Short mmCIF file of C-alpha atoms in Angstrom, two decimals:
data_model
loop_
_atom_site.label_atom_id
_atom_site.label_comp_id
_atom_site.label_asym_id
_atom_site.label_seq_id
_atom_site.Cartn_x
_atom_site.Cartn_y
_atom_site.Cartn_z
CA MET A 208 0.00 0.00 0.00
CA TYR A 209 1.33 3.41 -0.99
CA GLU A 210 0.01 6.85 0.04
CA GLU A 211 1.37 10.36 -0.34
CA ARG A 212 0.54 14.00 0.34
CA ALA A 213 2.21 17.37 0.11
CA SER A 214 4.53 17.99 3.05
CA ARG A 215 3.26 20.48 5.60
CA ALA A 216 6.76 21.22 6.90
CA VAL A 217 8.99 21.25 3.79
CA PRO A 218 7.79 23.45 0.91
CA GLY A 219 7.58 21.56 -2.38
CA ALA A 220 8.32 18.15 -0.83
CA VAL A 221 6.03 15.10 -0.92
CA LEU A 222 5.50 12.97 2.20
CA TRP A 223 4.82 9.32 1.43
CA THR A 224 4.28 6.06 3.31
CA ALA A 225 4.42 2.52 2.00
CA GLU A 226 4.02 -1.07 3.11
CA PRO A 227 5.50 -3.36 0.43
CA VAL A 228 3.64 -6.49 -0.60
CA PRO A 229 5.70 -9.55 0.44
CA GLY A 230 7.44 -11.09 -2.55
CA ARG A 231 6.72 -8.12 -4.79
CA ALA A 232 9.35 -5.40 -4.99
CA ALA A 233 7.77 -2.27 -6.48
CA PRO A 234 9.76 -0.45 -9.19
CA VAL A 235 11.14 3.00 -8.44
CA LEU A 236 11.90 4.92 -11.64
CA PRO A 237 14.10 7.98 -12.18
CA ASP A 238 12.29 11.25 -11.47
CA GLY A 239 15.06 13.79 -10.74
CA CYS A 240 14.23 13.80 -7.03
CA MET A 241 16.04 12.62 -3.91
CA ASP A 242 14.36 11.10 -0.86
CA LEU A 243 14.95 11.05 2.89
CA ILE A 244 13.60 7.67 4.04
CA TRP A 245 12.69 6.02 7.34
CA ALA A 246 12.73 2.24 6.91
CA ASP A 247 11.90 0.06 9.93
CA GLY A 248 13.77 2.40 12.27
CA GLY A 249 16.68 3.26 10.00
CA LEU A 250 17.21 6.56 8.19
CA TRP A 251 18.41 6.51 4.59
CA VAL A 252 19.06 8.88 1.72
CA ALA A 253 18.01 7.80 -1.77
CA GLY A 254 20.19 9.56 -4.31
CA PRO A 255 19.15 10.71 -7.79
CA ASP A 256 18.48 7.78 -10.10
CA THR A 257 19.56 7.18 -13.67
CA ARG A 258 18.08 3.67 -13.85
CA PRO A 259 15.21 1.73 -12.29
CA HIS A 260 15.49 0.55 -8.69
CA THR A 261 13.15 -1.42 -6.45
CA THR A 262 11.88 -1.00 -2.92
CA GLY A 263 13.98 -4.04 -2.09
CA ASP A 264 17.13 -1.90 -2.27
CA VAL A 265 16.38 -0.98 1.35
CA PRO A 266 14.58 -4.02 2.82
CA ALA A 267 11.85 -3.07 5.29
CA ALA A 268 8.24 -3.84 6.16
CA ARG A 269 7.27 -0.17 6.55
CA PHE A 270 8.54 2.99 4.94
CA ALA A 271 7.99 6.70 5.37
CA GLY A 272 9.72 9.14 3.08
CA LEU A 273 10.11 12.73 2.02
CA ARG A 274 10.64 13.26 -1.69
CA PHE A 275 12.48 16.54 -2.27
CA ALA A 276 12.28 18.68 -5.37
CA PRO A 277 15.25 18.26 -7.72
CA GLY A 278 18.32 20.08 -6.42
CA THR A 279 17.09 20.76 -2.88
CA LEU A 280 18.18 17.88 -0.62
CA PRO A 281 21.96 18.10 -1.33
CA ALA A 282 22.06 21.55 0.26
CA LEU A 283 20.41 20.20 3.42
CA LEU A 284 22.91 17.36 3.62
CA GLY A 285 25.99 19.36 2.68
CA VAL A 286 26.88 16.68 0.12
CA PRO A 287 27.00 17.16 -3.67
CA ALA A 288 24.38 15.09 -5.45
CA TYR A 289 26.89 13.45 -7.79
CA GLU A 290 28.27 11.48 -4.83
CA LEU A 291 24.86 9.83 -4.32
CA VAL A 292 23.77 8.92 -7.86
CA ASP A 293 21.98 5.54 -7.94
CA ARG A 294 22.87 4.94 -4.27
CA ARG A 295 20.93 4.27 -1.06
CA VAL A 296 23.07 5.54 1.82
CA PRO A 297 22.46 5.54 5.60
CA LEU A 298 21.88 9.13 6.71
CA ALA A 299 24.42 8.68 9.51
CA GLU A 300 27.17 8.38 6.89
CA LEU A 301 26.35 11.88 5.66
CA ARG A 302 25.08 13.71 8.73
CA PRO A 303 25.42 12.74 12.44
CA VAL A 304 21.67 12.69 13.05
CA ARG A 305 20.00 10.36 15.54
CA PRO A 306 16.35 9.35 15.18
CA GLY A 307 14.26 10.99 17.90
CA PRO A 308 11.58 9.25 19.98
CA GLY A 309 8.85 10.47 17.63
CA PHE A 310 9.90 7.93 15.00
CA ALA A 311 8.55 5.10 17.17
CA THR A 312 4.98 6.41 17.10
CA ASP A 313 4.77 8.74 14.08
CA PRO A 314 7.65 8.16 11.67
CA ALA A 315 6.15 10.35 8.94
CA GLY A 316 5.69 13.33 11.27
CA ALA A 317 9.11 12.81 12.85
CA LEU A 318 10.67 12.70 9.39
CA GLU A 319 9.12 16.06 8.54
CA ASP A 320 10.43 17.51 11.81
CA LEU A 321 13.91 16.20 11.06
CA ALA A 322 13.85 17.67 7.56
CA ALA A 323 12.71 21.02 8.94
CA ARG A 324 15.66 21.01 11.37
CA LEU A 325 18.07 20.20 8.57
CA ALA A 326 16.61 23.00 6.47
CA ALA A 327 16.96 25.49 9.34
CA ASP A 328 20.70 24.77 9.48
CA ALA A 329 21.22 24.87 5.71
CA PRO A 330 21.88 27.84 3.43
CA PRO A 331 18.90 29.35 1.59
CA PRO A 332 17.69 27.39 -1.46
CA ASP A 333 19.49 28.25 -4.69
CA ALA A 334 16.90 29.89 -6.93
CA LEU A 335 19.01 29.06 -9.99
CA THR A 336 18.50 25.31 -9.62
CA GLY A 337 14.74 25.77 -9.55
CA ALA A 338 14.93 27.90 -12.69
CA VAL A 339 16.97 25.22 -14.44
CA VAL A 340 14.42 22.52 -13.56
CA ALA A 341 11.51 24.67 -14.68
CA SER A 342 13.19 25.52 -17.99
CA LEU A 343 14.16 21.94 -18.82
CA ALA A 344 10.79 20.57 -17.70
CA ALA A 345 9.11 23.01 -20.08
CA GLY A 346 11.14 21.57 -22.97
CA ARG A 347 13.78 24.24 -23.38
CA SER A 348 17.13 23.10 -24.78
CA VAL A 349 20.23 22.88 -22.57
CA ALA A 350 21.83 25.76 -24.45
CA GLY A 351 18.67 27.84 -24.13
CA THR A 352 18.45 27.05 -20.43
CA ALA A 353 22.07 28.07 -19.86
CA ALA A 354 21.44 31.39 -21.59
CA ALA A 355 18.20 31.95 -19.70
CA VAL A 356 19.81 31.49 -16.28
CA GLY A 357 22.93 33.46 -17.20
CA LEU A 358 25.48 30.64 -17.14
CA GLY A 359 27.92 29.24 -19.65
CA ALA A 360 27.54 25.63 -20.72
CA ARG A 361 30.39 24.42 -18.50
CA GLN A 362 29.13 26.39 -15.51
CA LEU A 363 25.63 24.95 -15.93
CA HIS A 364 27.03 21.43 -16.17
CA ARG A 365 29.14 21.87 -13.03
CA ARG A 366 26.28 23.38 -11.03
CA SER A 367 23.94 20.65 -12.24
CA LEU A 368 26.27 17.85 -11.14
CA ALA A 369 26.35 19.26 -7.61
CA ALA A 370 22.60 19.96 -7.40
CA PHE A 371 21.04 17.12 -9.40
CA GLY A 372 23.75 14.45 -9.61
CA TYR A 373 24.09 14.62 -13.38
CA GLY A 374 24.32 17.14 -16.18
CA PRO A 375 21.40 19.14 -17.57
CA LYS A 376 20.99 16.88 -20.60
CA THR A 377 20.40 13.84 -18.40
CA LEU A 378 18.11 15.83 -16.12
CA ALA A 379 16.07 16.90 -19.15
CA ARG A 380 15.71 13.27 -20.22
CA VAL A 381 14.61 12.20 -16.73
CA LEU A 382 12.03 14.99 -16.50
CA ARG A 383 10.74 14.09 -19.95
CA LEU A 384 10.45 10.44 -18.88
CA ARG A 385 8.42 11.45 -15.83
CA ARG A 386 6.01 13.43 -17.97
CA ALA A 387 5.75 10.65 -20.56
CA LEU A 388 4.90 8.04 -17.92
CA ALA A 389 2.24 10.29 -16.42
CA LEU A 390 0.61 10.87 -19.81
CA ALA A 391 0.72 7.16 -20.63
CA ARG A 392 -0.98 6.34 -17.31
CA SER A 393 -3.70 8.86 -18.20
CA GLY A 394 -4.57 6.76 -21.27
CA MET A 395 -2.85 8.83 -23.96
CA PRO A 396 -1.63 6.71 -26.94
CA ALA A 397 2.13 6.26 -27.24
CA ALA A 398 2.42 8.25 -30.48
CA ALA A 399 0.61 11.18 -28.88
CA VAL A 400 2.79 10.91 -25.78
CA ALA A 401 5.92 11.09 -27.94
CA HIS A 402 4.68 14.25 -29.62
CA ALA A 403 3.53 15.83 -26.35
CA VAL A 404 6.90 15.41 -24.62
CA GLY A 405 8.97 16.54 -27.61
CA CYS A 406 10.46 13.25 -28.80
CA ALA A 407 11.35 13.01 -32.48
CA ASP A 408 8.97 10.06 -32.92
CA GLN A 409 7.49 7.08 -31.10
CA ALA A 410 10.66 5.01 -31.61
CA HIS A 411 12.70 7.76 -29.92
CA LEU A 412 10.38 7.70 -26.93
CA ALA A 413 10.53 3.90 -26.75
CA ARG A 414 14.33 3.99 -26.61
CA GLU A 415 14.29 6.60 -23.85
CA VAL A 416 11.80 4.66 -21.74
CA ARG A 417 13.73 1.42 -22.20
CA GLU A 418 17.08 3.00 -21.31
CA LEU A 419 15.95 5.01 -18.26
CA ALA A 420 13.08 2.89 -16.93
CA GLY A 421 14.04 -0.59 -18.14
CA THR A 422 10.55 -1.20 -19.52
CA THR A 423 8.08 -0.10 -22.19
CA LEU A 424 5.16 2.30 -21.91
CA GLY A 425 2.74 -0.58 -22.40
CA ALA A 426 4.36 -2.75 -19.72
CA TYR A 427 4.53 0.19 -17.32
CA THR A 428 0.84 1.01 -17.59
CA ALA A 429 -0.11 -2.67 -17.36
CA GLN A 430 1.82 -3.14 -14.11
CA GLY A 431 -0.46 -0.77 -12.25
CA VAL A 432 2.35 0.41 -9.94
CA PRO A 433 1.56 3.33 -7.62
CA VAL A 434 2.05 6.68 -9.30
CA ARG A 435 4.67 8.78 -7.50
CA SER A 436 4.01 12.48 -7.95
CA GLY A 437 7.09 14.61 -8.39
CA ALA A 438 8.15 17.10 -5.76
CA LYS A 439 8.46 20.59 -7.19
CA ARG A 440 9.60 24.11 -6.56
CA GLU A 441 7.55 27.15 -7.46
CA THR A 442 9.92 28.79 -9.93
CA PRO A 443 8.93 30.91 -12.95
CA VAL A 444 9.81 29.40 -16.32
CA PRO A 445 12.06 31.69 -18.40
CA SER A 446 10.26 33.08 -21.42
CA GLY A 447 10.73 31.79 -24.94
CA SER A 448 10.93 28.10 -24.06
CA ARG A 449 11.07 25.52 -26.80
CA ARG A 450 11.12 21.75 -26.90
CA THR A 451 14.26 19.65 -26.86
CA ALA A 452 14.73 16.89 -29.39
#
């Protein structure tokens, strides 16, 4: 069973809880986000993904998690995102934080309190990373995004590695995948999905889904896995956006 809601303590984050079905590891697909996870008493950090994972990566009977908007959790941890790509790491290895007594009775609420404390000790959010996400999610090219946020290509790549774990081109592909999966789950035909997300054609979309998600659109929709909504930051999209190929 999987449930989620907007976090009341961390702006833009999504609070979720899950109880895996025995013998059935649910797929977790790349979405550009990072998660702070409580799993049967342990605290973990799920880094940014470039490939599919499963809930079995951190074995537990009960989970509570906070899914952070792309580029926001690394600042709270004081660790660049590129060090955590495709990893599940105990929080204690990154920050000397001990679970408080609240985790025994209300792990979801205690997780929000912990995240709020981490945020209070962290520097203010970098508005540039939110602008990069908004621009790429809207379909703007990497070059156009760099120009819109006032960075050179190398600067944007370096800042993206630290904030998102990978360069802007990969982030754009991950964000496009997330949108494509959501449209497919809504019942939109694959050819229409490809056009809507800016792929050259349906074959292009199929390659992207296979490479990043390890499946096909048809198999994904048939699985009926819980839909994870993406955490987000309220950042204006630079004007003049256009789709990437």
